């Protein structure tokens, strides 16, 4: 695993280019978010998503998978968002939240068995830039304490992150949001 430094806490172009190149090549990267360091891969590559799930020990048939998007317009391509859900997203994002929404058919087959997907739009510039530069979402999952270095291509060192997970809110029924996990974000309907 190669370490690249994201200088200044914003978006270091060299670090971004190396991380995006690895993701496009089907590799897994470790990158900073506004909550934790995360594992990321190309959300539209079945092989990459399956590999990330294997590394993390996730069963994609039983676990809600999450994607990082560059913004609401990119997210709207991969989930179904009604007007009330859109208002909730607009009020809380970018930020330390994962919102569970009905999945759209634009996601690859590894997501097809799932009716929902988690959407993240972190307040971390580097995380959003990954999805922006890639041109579509990054499949994401928190990085484990013991990183399986042989399975990872790039570690984007960006200093300290809060080390507290995102708050997860299910808004598949936007009239009755359900708090799934309290994390760093404070959810107000």
Coordinates of N, CA and C in Angstrom, one line a residue, residues 115-178:
X115 N -33.0 -3.1 -1.9 CA -34.0 -2.1 -2.2 C -33.5 -0.7 -1.8
X116 N -32.5 -0.6 -1.0 CA -32.0 0.7 -0.4 C -30.5 0.8 -0.6
X117 N -30.0 2.0 -0.5 CA -28.6 2.3 -0.5 C -28.4 3.5 0.4
X118 N -27.2 3.5 1.1 CA -26.9 4.7 1.9 C -26.2 5.7 1.1
X119 N -26.5 7.0 1.3 CA -25.9 8.1 0.6 C -25.1 8.9 1.6
X120 N -23.9 9.2 1.2 CA -23.0 10.1 2.0 C -22.6 11.3 1.1
X121 N -22.7 12.4 1.6 CA -22.0 13.6 0.9 C -21.3 14.3 2.1
X122 N -20.1 13.9 2.3 CA -19.3 14.4 3.5 C -19.0 15.8 3.4
X123 N -18.7 16.5 4.5 CA -18.3 17.9 4.4 C -16.8 17.9 4.2
X124 N -16.1 16.8 4.1 CA -14.7 16.7 3.7 C -14.5 16.9 2.2
X125 N -13.8 17.9 1.9 CA -13.5 18.3 0.4 C -12.9 17.1 -0.4
X126 N -12.0 16.4 0.2 CA -11.3 15.4 -0.5 C -12.2 14.2 -0.8
X127 N -13.1 13.8 0.1 CA -14.0 12.8 -0.1 C -15.0 13.1 -1.3
X128 N -15.5 14.3 -1.3 CA -16.4 14.7 -2.4 C -15.7 14.8 -3.7
X129 N -14.4 15.3 -3.6 CA -13.6 15.4 -4.9 C -13.4 14.1 -5.5
X130 N -13.2 13.0 -4.7 CA -13.0 11.7 -5.3 C -14.2 11.3 -6.2
X131 N -15.4 11.5 -5.7 CA -16.6 11.2 -6.5 C -16.8 12.1 -7.7
X132 N -16.4 13.4 -7.5 CA -16.5 14.4 -8.6 C -15.5 14.0 -9.7
X133 N -14.3 13.7 -9.3 CA -13.3 13.4 -10.3 C -13.5 12.1 -11.0
X134 N -14.0 11.1 -10.2 CA -14.4 9.8 -10.8 C -15.5 9.9 -11.8
X135 N -16.4 10.8 -11.5 CA -17.6 11.0 -12.3 C -18.8 10.3 -11.9
X136 N -18.7 9.5 -10.8 CA -19.8 8.8 -10.2 C -19.4 8.4 -8.8
X137 N -20.3 7.8 -8.0 CA -20.1 7.6 -6.6 C -18.9 6.6 -6.3
X138 N -18.4 6.7 -5.1 CA -17.4 5.9 -4.5 C -18.1 5.0 -3.5
X139 N -18.1 3.7 -3.7 CA -18.6 2.8 -2.6 C -17.7 3.0 -1.4
X140 N -18.3 3.1 -0.2 CA -17.6 3.4 1.0 C -18.0 2.6 2.2
X141 N -17.0 2.3 3.0 CA -17.2 1.7 4.3 C -16.1 2.1 5.2
X142 N -16.4 2.2 6.5 CA -15.3 2.7 7.4 C -14.1 1.8 7.4
X143 N -13.0 2.4 7.5 CA -11.7 1.6 7.5 C -11.5 0.9 8.8
X144 N -11.2 -0.4 8.8 CA -11.0 -1.1 10.0 C -9.7 -0.7 10.7
X145 N -9.6 -0.9 12.0 CA -8.4 -0.5 12.8 C -7.2 -1.1 12.2
X146 N -7.3 -2.4 11.9 CA -6.1 -3.1 11.3 C -6.3 -3.2 9.8
X147 N -5.6 -2.3 9.1 CA -5.8 -2.2 7.7 C -5.2 -3.4 7.0
X148 N -5.9 -4.1 6.1 CA -5.3 -5.2 5.4 C -4.5 -4.7 4.2
X149 N -3.2 -4.2 4.5 CA -2.4 -3.5 3.6 C -2.2 -4.1 2.3
X150 N -2.1 -5.4 2.2 CA -1.9 -6.1 1.0 C -3.1 -6.0 0.0
X151 N -4.3 -5.7 0.6 CA -5.5 -5.6 -0.2 C -5.7 -4.1 -0.7
X152 N -4.9 -3.2 -0.3 CA -5.2 -1.8 -0.5 C -4.1 -1.2 -1.4
X153 N -4.5 -0.2 -2.3 CA -3.6 0.4 -3.2 C -3.0 1.7 -2.7
X154 N -3.8 2.5 -2.1 CA -3.4 3.9 -1.7 C -4.0 4.2 -0.3
X155 N -3.2 4.8 0.5 CA -3.6 5.4 1.8 C -3.4 6.9 1.7
X156 N -4.5 7.6 1.7 CA -4.5 9.1 1.6 C -4.4 9.7 3.0
X157 N -3.2 10.0 3.4 CA -3.0 10.6 4.8 C -3.4 12.0 4.8
X158 N -4.3 12.4 5.6 CA -4.9 13.7 5.7 C -5.0 14.2 7.1
X159 N -4.1 13.7 8.0 CA -4.2 14.2 9.4 C -5.3 13.6 10.1
X160 N -5.7 14.3 11.2 CA -6.7 13.7 12.1 C -8.1 13.9 11.5
X161 N -9.0 12.9 11.7 CA -10.4 13.0 11.4 C -11.1 12.8 12.7
X162 N -12.4 13.1 12.9 CA -13.0 13.0 14.2 C -13.1 11.6 14.8
X163 N -12.9 10.5 14.1 CA -13.0 9.2 14.6 C -14.3 8.8 15.3
X164 N -15.4 9.4 14.8 CA -16.7 9.0 15.2 C -17.5 8.8 13.9
X165 N -18.3 7.7 13.9 CA -19.1 7.4 12.7 C -20.2 8.4 12.4
X166 N -20.6 8.3 11.1 CA -21.7 9.1 10.7 C -23.0 8.7 11.4
X167 N -23.9 9.7 11.4 CA -25.3 9.4 11.9 C -26.0 8.8 10.7
X168 N -26.7 7.7 10.9 CA -27.4 7.0 9.9 C -28.9 7.2 10.1
X169 N -29.6 7.7 9.0 CA -31.0 8.0 9.1 C -31.7 7.3 7.9
X170 N -32.7 6.5 8.1 CA -33.5 5.9 7.1 C -34.6 6.8 6.7
X171 N -34.6 7.3 5.4 CA -35.6 8.2 5.0 C -36.3 7.6 3.7
X172 N -36.4 6.2 3.7 CA -37.1 5.6 2.6 C -38.6 6.0 2.7
X173 N -39.1 6.2 3.9 CA -40.4 6.9 4.2 C -40.1 8.2 4.7
X174 N -40.0 9.2 3.8 CA -39.5 10.6 4.2 C -40.4 11.3 5.2
X175 N -41.7 10.8 5.3 CA -42.6 11.4 6.3 C -42.3 10.9 7.7
X176 N -41.7 9.7 7.8 CA -41.3 9.2 9.2 C -39.9 8.7 9.2
X177 N -38.9 9.7 9.2 CA -37.5 9.3 9.2 C -37.2 8.5 10.5
X178 N -36.3 7.5 10.3 CA -35.9 6.6 11.4 C -34.4 6.7 11.7

